[in-house]
Amino acid sequence: MQYRSALLKTALATGQALKASFTVGRPTCAGSREYRATFCPTRLHAFADRCVLSARRSVSVSSPASTQTPCATCAANEALDMSKAHDLAAYICSSPIAKSCGVESTEDPDQVAHWEKLGAILSERLGHPVGSDKIDQQRARIYQYYLPIYLWLRMHLQQHKQSHPDTPLVLGMSAPQGSGKTTICEELQHLLSYEGYQAVFASLDDFYLTFDAQQALAKAHPDNPLLQVRGQAGTHDIELARQTLEQLKAATSESSEVAVVRYDKSAHEGRGDRAPDSKWQQVKGKVDVVLFEGWMLGFKPLTDRAAEKAGKDILAINNHLKKYPAAIDNFVDLWMVVKVGDPKYVYQWRLEAEHKAKAAGKSGMTDEQVADFVDRYMPGYVHYLPELYSCGPTTKQPGKVLTIEIQKSRQLTKEQPDQFMEN
C-alpha cells in the first residue's frame, strides 16, 4: 500500500509540475474500487500507463483541486471523462456492437490504458462538442462505435498477417451516402498508422468516370435518368479500380509505389470530375491494410428476370453491375456493412454535406439539385439493399462480415443485426 501511495504521489507531483489539470477516476469493471489522479492524458499517457493505471484496482485517492486554469484540450477531454459515467472498459463493452466486434470486458490495466489512449487520439481528432447531449453522443461515438470497430479490424489484421504475412488486408465497407463511412475510414487509417501499420484509404467514388466520359455516357443513354449523372453502376471506371486494387494488393515491399486516383466532387458546379494527377494519392512502401468504401459496394446483381421486372432503367444498371464483383469485390478479404432503417436518410445527409462544402468555400449544388441528384440513387437502394442486408455482400466469407445499424442521427441503434456466420 505504501508503494502504491508513493506512485500516486509521484503522479500528482508530476502532473502539477507540468501544470496539467485533468481528473480521471473510474470504478473497475467489477465496480468495486476507484482511483483518482490529476494529469493530462495527451502529455502523460506513458506515465499513466505505467504508474497510475497499475494502481487502479486498489488505490483510492482524492486529488487536490488545481490552482492552474485548465488548457482547452484538458477541459475538453475532461468533458468526455468516463468517470462521469462508467468505467472505461465497462463502457466500451456495453456498446451494442461490442459482442459482434469480439470486444470483451477486461481488468487488465495495460489493455485499458491502450484503449484509453486510442480514445484520446480519436477525441483530439474529432473535436470536442459543447452541450451535455452532444458530449454524450461524442463519447458514444468514440468509445462505443469507432473504437470497437477498430479493435475488430485490428484483430482480423493480426489473423490475416499470420495466414498471409506478405499481402495487405482489404476491408470493403458498404454504406449509404452521408452515413459517415469516410470519417470512419479516416479514423481507422489514423489509428492504424499510430500503431505502426500503413493503411491506404480509397473510395469507389474516386473511380467515377471523368466528366467528359460521364457526359458521353449520358448522351448515349438519353432516356435513362439513372445514367445522366455519376452514381450508379456503369458510371465508374471499373478497370482502373481493378488495376489499382491489384497494385495495392501487390504492394508488399518498401520499394512499392502505387498512385491512387482522386475525384473532385465540387468540380463543374457539383457534377464532379477526376482530379488532376498531381492530386492523386501517392502510396509508397509496404501496404498493410486497404480501406475501400463505397455506397454500392457488395451489391449483388438481380436475376435477369427480376431486373426486367424492375424496368429498363434498372435493367441497364444491372447489366453494368454484373462486372463489379470480379473487378472489385473479389479483392475484399473482410467486409463491413452499415445498415440504415430507411435509405431516405440520404436526402438529409447529402444536403448536410453539400452545405458543409459550400461553407468551406467550395462550389456545389442547390438544394433542388441535391434532391434530384439523390433521386437517381434511390432505385439502387430500393432494389439492392434488401439483398445486401439479408444475405450479405457478394464475396462474403464465414466470420468475415461485420454488419452494424445506425440511426438517422448516425448513432448506433440499440438493437443490432445478426451477423453472417455462414455463406
Short mmCIF file of C-alpha atoms in Angstrom, two decimals:
data_model
loop_
_atom_site.label_atom_id
_atom_site.label_comp_id
_atom_site.label_asym_id
_atom_site.label_seq_id
_atom_site.Cartn_x
_atom_site.Cartn_y
_atom_site.Cartn_z
CA MET A 1 0.00 0.00 0.00
CA GLN A 2 2.87 2.37 0.77
CA TYR A 3 4.36 1.62 -2.64
CA ARG A 4 1.06 2.33 -4.40
CA SER A 5 0.55 5.50 -2.41
CA ALA A 6 4.02 6.63 -3.46
CA LEU A 7 3.11 6.02 -7.09
CA LEU A 8 0.06 8.21 -6.77
CA LYS A 9 2.02 10.95 -5.04
CA THR A 10 4.56 10.85 -7.84
CA ALA A 11 1.80 11.05 -10.43
CA LEU A 12 0.25 14.01 -8.67
CA ALA A 13 3.53 15.81 -8.31
CA THR A 14 4.48 15.23 -11.93
CA GLY A 15 1.08 16.36 -13.15
CA GLN A 16 1.23 19.55 -11.12
CA ALA A 17 4.77 20.22 -12.26
CA LEU A 18 3.62 20.07 -15.86
CA LYS A 19 0.60 22.22 -14.99
CA ALA A 20 -1.70 19.56 -16.42
CA SER A 21 -5.10 19.55 -14.84
CA PHE A 22 -7.25 16.60 -15.81
CA THR A 23 -9.23 14.38 -13.48
CA VAL A 24 -9.57 10.69 -14.14
CA GLY A 25 -11.49 8.45 -11.82
CA ARG A 26 -13.40 5.33 -12.67
CA PRO A 27 -14.58 2.17 -10.95
CA THR A 28 -13.09 -1.09 -12.19
CA CYS A 29 -15.16 -3.50 -14.32
CA ALA A 30 -16.22 -5.23 -11.11
CA GLY A 31 -17.41 -1.86 -9.83
CA SER A 32 -15.52 -2.33 -6.55
CA ARG A 33 -12.94 0.44 -6.27
CA GLU A 34 -11.72 3.55 -8.00
CA TYR A 35 -8.65 5.70 -8.30
CA ARG A 36 -8.35 9.42 -8.82
CA ALA A 37 -5.32 11.24 -10.11
CA THR A 38 -4.57 14.52 -11.86
CA PHE A 39 -2.85 14.50 -15.25
CA CYS A 40 -3.37 15.41 -18.88
CA PRO A 41 -3.59 12.23 -21.00
CA THR A 42 -2.25 13.99 -24.07
CA ARG A 43 1.01 14.68 -22.20
CA LEU A 44 1.25 11.88 -19.68
CA HIS A 45 -0.05 8.78 -21.50
CA ALA A 46 3.08 6.76 -20.97
CA PHE A 47 3.34 7.72 -17.32
CA ALA A 48 -0.32 6.92 -16.75
CA ASP A 49 0.07 3.54 -18.44
CA ARG A 50 2.98 2.55 -16.23
CA CYS A 51 2.02 4.07 -12.91
CA VAL A 52 -1.49 5.38 -12.38
CA LEU A 53 -3.40 2.63 -14.15
CA SER A 54 -1.32 -0.07 -12.49
CA ALA A 55 -2.70 1.07 -9.16
CA ARG A 56 -6.35 1.39 -10.24
CA ARG A 57 -7.62 -1.76 -8.54
CA SER A 58 -6.60 -0.98 -5.01
CA VAL A 59 -5.99 2.74 -4.59
CA SER A 60 -8.49 5.46 -3.84
CA VAL A 61 -7.04 8.95 -3.64
CA SER A 62 -8.70 12.32 -3.85
CA SER A 63 -6.60 14.83 -5.76
CA PRO A 64 -6.41 18.45 -4.62
CA ALA A 65 -8.02 20.99 -6.87
CA SER A 66 -5.54 22.53 -9.28
CA THR A 67 -4.81 26.20 -8.95
CA GLN A 68 -3.97 26.34 -12.65
CA THR A 69 -6.56 27.15 -15.30
CA PRO A 70 -7.04 24.01 -17.42
CA CYS A 71 -5.92 24.26 -21.04
CA ALA A 72 -8.62 23.99 -23.68
CA THR A 73 -7.57 20.45 -24.60
CA CYS A 74 -7.63 19.28 -20.99
CA ALA A 75 -11.01 20.89 -20.34
CA ALA A 76 -12.47 19.30 -23.46
CA ASN A 77 -11.05 15.90 -22.55
CA GLU A 78 -12.48 16.23 -19.07
CA ALA A 79 -15.91 16.71 -20.63
CA LEU A 80 -15.55 13.24 -22.16
CA ASP A 81 -14.10 11.72 -18.96
CA MET A 82 -15.53 8.30 -18.32
CA SER A 83 -15.54 8.81 -14.56
CA LYS A 84 -18.82 10.66 -15.00
CA ALA A 85 -20.50 7.59 -16.48
CA HIS A 86 -18.90 4.17 -16.21
CA ASP A 87 -15.56 2.53 -16.07
CA LEU A 88 -13.82 2.84 -19.43
CA ALA A 89 -13.66 -0.88 -20.19
CA ALA A 90 -17.21 -1.48 -19.00
CA TYR A 91 -18.48 1.44 -21.07
CA ILE A 92 -16.77 0.19 -24.22
CA CYS A 93 -18.03 -3.34 -23.64
CA SER A 94 -21.59 -2.09 -23.17
CA SER A 95 -21.56 -0.95 -26.80
CA PRO A 96 -24.34 -2.52 -28.91
CA ILE A 97 -21.65 -3.80 -31.29
CA ALA A 98 -19.07 -4.93 -28.71
CA LYS A 99 -20.01 -8.61 -28.96
CA SER A 100 -20.08 -8.55 -32.76
CA CYS A 101 -16.65 -6.89 -32.74
CA GLY A 102 -15.22 -9.50 -30.37
CA VAL A 103 -14.57 -6.91 -27.65
CA GLU A 104 -14.70 -8.44 -24.19
CA SER A 105 -14.55 -6.93 -20.72
CA THR A 106 -11.14 -6.74 -19.13
CA GLU A 107 -9.46 -5.55 -15.95
CA ASP A 108 -6.00 -5.70 -17.49
CA PRO A 109 -4.62 -2.21 -16.77
CA ASP A 110 -2.33 -2.25 -19.80
CA GLN A 111 -5.16 -3.07 -22.17
CA VAL A 112 -7.45 -0.49 -20.60
CA ALA A 113 -4.66 2.08 -20.83
CA HIS A 114 -4.26 1.30 -24.51
CA TRP A 115 -7.98 1.68 -25.15
CA GLU A 116 -7.91 4.96 -23.29
CA LYS A 117 -5.02 6.20 -25.41
CA LEU A 118 -6.77 5.26 -28.64
CA GLY A 119 -9.92 7.01 -27.42
CA ALA A 120 -7.93 10.14 -26.58
CA ILE A 121 -6.47 10.17 -30.09
CA LEU A 122 -9.95 9.96 -31.60
CA SER A 123 -11.19 12.66 -29.23
CA GLU A 124 -8.46 15.05 -30.31
CA ARG A 125 -9.13 14.42 -33.99
CA LEU A 126 -12.93 14.57 -33.87
CA GLY A 127 -13.08 17.67 -31.70
CA HIS A 128 -14.90 18.49 -28.51
CA PRO A 129 -18.60 19.41 -28.74
CA VAL A 130 -20.39 21.83 -26.46
CA GLY A 131 -23.52 20.78 -24.58
CA SER A 132 -24.28 17.72 -22.49
CA ASP A 133 -26.28 15.92 -25.21
CA LYS A 134 -23.55 16.41 -27.80
CA ILE A 135 -20.89 15.34 -25.31
CA ASP A 136 -22.80 12.12 -24.61
CA GLN A 137 -23.13 11.47 -28.35
CA GLN A 138 -19.44 12.13 -28.91
CA ARG A 139 -18.49 9.82 -26.04
CA ALA A 140 -20.63 7.04 -27.52
CA ARG A 141 -19.34 7.72 -30.99
CA ILE A 142 -15.72 7.39 -29.89
CA TYR A 143 -15.82 4.59 -27.32
CA GLN A 144 -18.83 2.53 -28.40
CA TYR A 145 -18.74 2.96 -32.19
CA TYR A 146 -15.35 3.78 -33.71
CA LEU A 147 -13.14 2.10 -31.12
CA PRO A 148 -14.88 -1.32 -31.17
CA ILE A 149 -14.73 -1.29 -34.97
CA TYR A 150 -11.03 -0.54 -34.83
CA LEU A 151 -10.42 -3.34 -32.34
CA TRP A 152 -12.37 -5.70 -34.60
CA LEU A 153 -10.33 -4.65 -37.62
CA ARG A 154 -7.03 -4.98 -35.78
CA MET A 155 -7.98 -8.47 -34.60
CA HIS A 156 -8.63 -9.56 -38.19
CA LEU A 157 -5.47 -7.83 -39.38
CA GLN A 158 -3.40 -9.81 -36.91
CA GLN A 159 -5.08 -13.03 -38.05
CA HIS A 160 -4.52 -12.09 -41.68
CA LYS A 161 -0.82 -11.47 -41.08
CA GLN A 162 -0.46 -14.95 -39.67
CA SER A 163 -2.01 -16.62 -42.72
CA HIS A 164 -0.95 -14.06 -45.38
CA PRO A 165 2.11 -12.28 -43.96
CA ASP A 166 3.12 -10.69 -47.26
CA THR A 167 -0.19 -9.34 -48.58
CA PRO A 168 -2.37 -6.47 -47.36
CA LEU A 169 -5.77 -6.99 -45.79
CA VAL A 170 -8.51 -5.36 -47.86
CA LEU A 171 -11.53 -4.11 -45.90
CA GLY A 172 -14.60 -3.38 -48.01
CA MET A 173 -17.07 -1.01 -46.35
CA SER A 174 -20.55 -0.73 -47.84
CA ALA A 175 -22.62 2.16 -46.51
CA PRO A 176 -25.09 4.71 -47.91
CA GLN A 177 -24.03 8.19 -48.89
CA GLY A 178 -23.57 10.55 -45.98
CA SER A 179 -23.66 7.80 -43.36
CA GLY A 180 -20.17 8.63 -42.11
CA LYS A 181 -18.15 5.91 -43.88
CA THR A 182 -15.46 8.35 -44.99
CA THR A 183 -14.94 9.62 -41.44
CA ILE A 184 -14.80 6.08 -40.07
CA CYS A 185 -12.18 5.07 -42.65
CA GLU A 186 -10.11 8.16 -41.95
CA GLU A 187 -10.09 7.45 -38.22
CA LEU A 188 -9.31 3.76 -38.77
CA GLN A 189 -6.44 4.81 -41.01
CA HIS A 190 -5.08 7.19 -38.37
CA LEU A 191 -5.24 4.63 -35.57
CA LEU A 192 -3.59 2.01 -37.75
CA SER A 193 -0.81 4.47 -38.56
CA TYR A 194 -0.41 5.22 -34.85
CA GLU A 195 0.14 1.51 -34.24
CA GLY A 196 2.73 1.23 -37.00
CA TYR A 197 0.67 -0.03 -39.94
CA GLN A 198 0.46 1.58 -43.36
CA ALA A 199 -3.21 1.84 -44.27
CA VAL A 200 -4.40 3.15 -47.62
CA PHE A 201 -7.86 4.70 -47.82
CA ALA A 202 -9.64 4.65 -51.18
CA SER A 203 -13.25 5.15 -52.20
CA LEU A 204 -15.33 3.73 -55.01
CA ASP A 205 -16.34 7.36 -55.60
CA ASP A 206 -12.76 8.14 -56.64
CA PHE A 207 -13.22 5.84 -59.63
CA TYR A 208 -16.11 7.70 -61.20
CA LEU A 209 -15.73 8.39 -64.91
CA THR A 210 -14.18 11.67 -65.95
CA PHE A 211 -16.64 14.50 -66.54
CA ASP A 212 -16.31 14.14 -70.32
CA ALA A 213 -16.79 10.36 -70.17
CA GLN A 214 -19.85 10.78 -67.96
CA GLN A 215 -21.32 13.30 -70.36
CA ALA A 216 -20.75 10.87 -73.22
CA LEU A 217 -22.44 8.08 -71.26
CA ALA A 218 -25.44 10.31 -70.57
CA LYS A 219 -25.77 11.21 -74.25
CA ALA A 220 -25.55 7.55 -75.22
CA HIS A 221 -28.48 6.75 -72.91
CA PRO A 222 -30.68 9.86 -73.08
CA ASP A 223 -33.78 8.01 -71.90
CA ASN A 224 -32.18 6.54 -68.79
CA PRO A 225 -32.21 9.11 -65.96
CA LEU A 226 -30.01 6.86 -63.80
CA LEU A 227 -27.06 7.30 -66.16
CA GLN A 228 -27.31 11.07 -66.56
CA VAL A 229 -25.14 11.75 -63.50
CA ARG A 230 -22.49 9.85 -61.57
CA GLY A 231 -23.54 7.26 -59.02
CA GLN A 232 -24.99 4.05 -60.36
CA ALA A 233 -23.17 1.02 -61.73
CA GLY A 234 -21.87 1.97 -65.16
CA THR A 235 -20.59 5.39 -64.08
CA HIS A 236 -17.32 4.02 -62.67
CA ASP A 237 -14.05 3.21 -64.38
CA ILE A 238 -14.01 -0.33 -63.00
CA GLU A 239 -10.92 -1.31 -64.98
CA LEU A 240 -8.97 1.47 -63.25
CA ALA A 241 -10.41 0.27 -59.93
CA ARG A 242 -9.33 -3.30 -60.66
CA GLN A 243 -5.83 -2.25 -61.63
CA THR A 244 -5.45 -0.06 -58.54
CA LEU A 245 -6.63 -2.75 -56.13
CA GLU A 246 -4.39 -5.26 -57.82
CA GLN A 247 -1.41 -2.93 -57.43
CA LEU A 248 -2.22 -2.22 -53.78
CA LYS A 249 -2.58 -5.94 -53.11
CA ALA A 250 0.90 -6.39 -54.61
CA ALA A 251 2.46 -3.55 -52.58
CA THR A 252 4.48 -5.91 -50.38
CA SER A 253 7.90 -4.27 -50.32
CA GLU A 254 9.40 -0.96 -49.25
CA SER A 255 10.09 -0.13 -52.90
CA SER A 256 6.42 -0.43 -53.89
CA GLU A 257 4.73 2.65 -55.37
CA VAL A 258 1.06 3.00 -56.27
CA ALA A 259 -0.84 6.06 -57.46
CA VAL A 260 -4.46 6.12 -56.26
CA VAL A 261 -6.88 8.28 -58.22
CA ARG A 262 -8.86 11.09 -56.57
CA TYR A 263 -12.18 12.60 -57.62
CA ASP A 264 -13.27 16.22 -57.17
CA LYS A 265 -16.99 16.21 -56.44
CA SER A 266 -17.14 20.02 -56.35
CA ALA A 267 -15.98 20.43 -59.97
CA HIS A 268 -18.45 21.61 -62.62
CA GLU A 269 -20.85 23.03 -60.02
CA GLY A 270 -21.10 19.77 -58.14
CA ARG A 271 -21.27 17.49 -61.17
CA GLY A 272 -17.73 16.35 -60.43
CA ASP A 273 -14.63 15.35 -62.36
CA ARG A 274 -11.48 13.31 -61.90
CA ALA A 275 -8.80 15.26 -60.08
CA PRO A 276 -5.54 16.01 -61.91
CA ASP A 277 -2.69 13.52 -61.50
CA SER A 278 -0.92 15.92 -59.14
CA LYS A 279 -3.78 15.48 -56.64
CA TRP A 280 -3.70 11.68 -56.66
CA GLN A 281 -2.60 9.83 -53.56
CA GLN A 282 0.96 8.55 -53.86
CA VAL A 283 1.42 5.35 -51.84
CA LYS A 284 5.00 4.32 -51.18
CA GLY A 285 6.27 1.26 -49.34
CA LYS A 286 4.67 -1.89 -48.00
CA VAL A 287 0.90 -1.70 -47.52
CA ASP A 288 -0.66 -3.46 -44.52
CA VAL A 289 -4.33 -2.52 -44.94
CA VAL A 290 -6.52 -1.17 -47.72
CA LEU A 291 -9.69 0.57 -46.55
CA PHE A 292 -12.04 0.61 -49.53
CA GLU A 293 -15.51 2.08 -49.16
CA GLY A 294 -18.48 2.68 -51.41
CA TRP A 295 -22.21 3.29 -51.28
CA MET A 296 -22.95 0.29 -53.55
CA LEU A 297 -20.00 -1.92 -52.66
CA GLY A 298 -21.02 -5.58 -52.37
CA PHE A 299 -24.34 -5.17 -54.21
CA LYS A 300 -25.42 -8.45 -55.78
CA PRO A 301 -26.88 -8.17 -59.31
CA LEU A 302 -30.53 -9.08 -59.71
CA THR A 303 -31.52 -12.03 -61.83
CA ASP A 304 -32.32 -11.05 -65.41
CA ARG A 305 -35.99 -11.72 -64.77
CA ALA A 306 -36.08 -9.53 -61.66
CA ALA A 307 -34.18 -6.76 -63.44
CA GLU A 308 -36.57 -6.82 -66.40
CA LYS A 309 -39.48 -6.63 -63.99
CA ALA A 310 -37.88 -3.60 -62.32
CA GLY A 311 -37.87 -1.74 -65.63
CA LYS A 312 -35.49 -0.92 -68.49
CA ASP A 313 -33.56 1.68 -66.47
CA ILE A 314 -32.64 -0.80 -63.73
CA LEU A 315 -32.02 -3.50 -66.33
CA ALA A 316 -29.27 -1.35 -67.84
CA ILE A 317 -27.78 -0.66 -64.42
CA ASN A 318 -27.96 -4.33 -63.51
CA ASN A 319 -26.05 -5.35 -66.63
CA HIS A 320 -23.24 -3.00 -65.63
CA LEU A 321 -23.32 -4.25 -62.03
CA LYS A 322 -22.56 -7.79 -63.19
CA LYS A 323 -18.99 -6.68 -63.89
CA TYR A 324 -18.32 -5.28 -60.40
CA PRO A 325 -17.81 -8.44 -58.29
CA ALA A 326 -14.95 -9.72 -60.45
CA ALA A 327 -13.39 -6.28 -60.88
CA ILE A 328 -13.69 -5.06 -57.28
CA ASP A 329 -15.41 -7.30 -54.73
CA ASN A 330 -13.10 -10.27 -55.28
CA PHE A 331 -10.24 -8.27 -53.79
CA VAL A 332 -12.06 -7.81 -50.47
CA ASP A 333 -10.92 -10.02 -47.57
CA LEU A 334 -13.13 -8.51 -44.85
CA TRP A 335 -16.49 -6.77 -45.12
CA MET A 336 -18.25 -4.16 -43.04
CA VAL A 337 -21.86 -3.25 -43.86
CA VAL A 338 -23.53 -0.17 -42.40
CA LYS A 339 -27.28 -0.70 -42.39
CA VAL A 340 -29.91 2.04 -42.24
CA GLY A 341 -33.58 1.76 -41.35
CA ASP A 342 -34.61 3.99 -44.24
CA PRO A 343 -32.44 4.88 -47.27
CA LYS A 344 -34.27 8.22 -47.46
CA TYR A 345 -31.95 9.37 -44.66
CA VAL A 346 -29.55 10.01 -47.53
CA TYR A 347 -31.50 13.11 -48.62
CA GLN A 348 -30.72 14.90 -45.37
CA TRP A 349 -27.18 13.56 -45.13
CA ARG A 350 -26.28 14.57 -48.68
CA LEU A 351 -27.77 18.03 -48.14
CA GLU A 352 -25.71 18.49 -44.99
CA ALA A 353 -22.56 17.50 -46.86
CA GLU A 354 -23.29 19.96 -49.67
CA HIS A 355 -23.89 22.81 -47.22
CA LYS A 356 -20.66 21.96 -45.42
CA ALA A 357 -18.74 22.01 -48.69
CA LYS A 358 -20.17 25.41 -49.59
CA ALA A 359 -19.32 26.76 -46.15
CA ALA A 360 -15.73 25.70 -46.82
CA GLY A 361 -15.68 27.81 -49.96
CA LYS A 362 -16.26 25.04 -52.50
CA SER A 363 -18.83 25.18 -55.27
CA GLY A 364 -21.77 22.86 -55.07
CA MET A 365 -25.36 22.07 -55.94
CA THR A 366 -28.50 23.88 -54.87
CA ASP A 367 -30.92 22.10 -52.52
CA GLU A 368 -33.15 21.28 -55.50
CA GLN A 369 -30.20 19.84 -57.41
CA VAL A 370 -29.23 17.75 -54.40
CA ALA A 371 -32.75 16.29 -54.20
CA ASP A 372 -32.67 15.48 -57.93
CA PHE A 373 -29.19 14.01 -57.55
CA VAL A 374 -30.19 11.68 -54.71
CA ASP A 375 -33.37 10.71 -56.56
CA ARG A 376 -31.17 8.97 -59.10
CA TYR A 377 -29.53 6.84 -56.41
CA MET A 378 -32.76 5.69 -54.78
CA PRO A 379 -33.57 2.91 -57.28
CA GLY A 380 -30.21 1.35 -56.44
CA TYR A 381 -31.02 1.37 -52.75
CA VAL A 382 -34.55 0.07 -53.31
CA HIS A 383 -33.50 -2.87 -55.49
CA TYR A 384 -30.16 -3.90 -53.95
CA LEU A 385 -30.15 -3.05 -50.24
CA PRO A 386 -32.66 -5.78 -49.25
CA GLU A 387 -30.36 -8.48 -50.63
CA LEU A 388 -27.28 -6.89 -49.06
CA TYR A 389 -28.95 -6.73 -45.65
CA SER A 390 -30.49 -10.20 -45.75
CA CYS A 391 -27.72 -12.18 -47.45
CA GLY A 392 -24.61 -10.07 -47.08
CA PRO A 393 -22.17 -8.71 -49.69
CA THR A 394 -21.26 -10.59 -52.85
CA THR A 395 -17.95 -12.16 -51.75
CA LYS A 396 -18.57 -12.64 -48.05
CA GLN A 397 -16.75 -15.39 -46.14
CA PRO A 398 -17.87 -17.00 -42.85
CA GLY A 399 -16.94 -14.82 -39.89
CA LYS A 400 -15.56 -12.09 -42.19
CA VAL A 401 -18.53 -9.72 -42.21
CA LEU A 402 -19.46 -7.10 -39.62
CA THR A 403 -22.95 -5.64 -40.01
CA ILE A 404 -23.98 -2.67 -37.91
CA GLU A 405 -27.05 -0.44 -37.98
CA ILE A 406 -27.20 3.31 -37.43
CA GLN A 407 -29.99 5.79 -36.82
CA LYS A 408 -30.75 8.96 -38.77
CA SER A 409 -28.51 10.75 -36.25
CA ARG A 410 -25.70 8.37 -37.34
CA GLN A 411 -25.60 6.91 -33.83
CA LEU A 412 -25.77 3.15 -33.37
CA THR A 413 -29.20 1.61 -32.87
CA LYS A 414 -29.68 -0.19 -29.57
CA GLU A 415 -30.65 -3.40 -31.32
CA GLN A 416 -28.08 -4.56 -33.81
CA PRO A 417 -28.43 -7.01 -36.75
CA ASP A 418 -27.41 -10.62 -36.54
CA GLN A 419 -24.06 -11.42 -38.11
CA PHE A 420 -23.44 -13.59 -41.17
CA MET A 421 -21.54 -16.63 -39.90
CA GLU A 422 -22.17 -18.82 -42.97
CA ASN A 423 -22.06 -18.43 -46.74
#
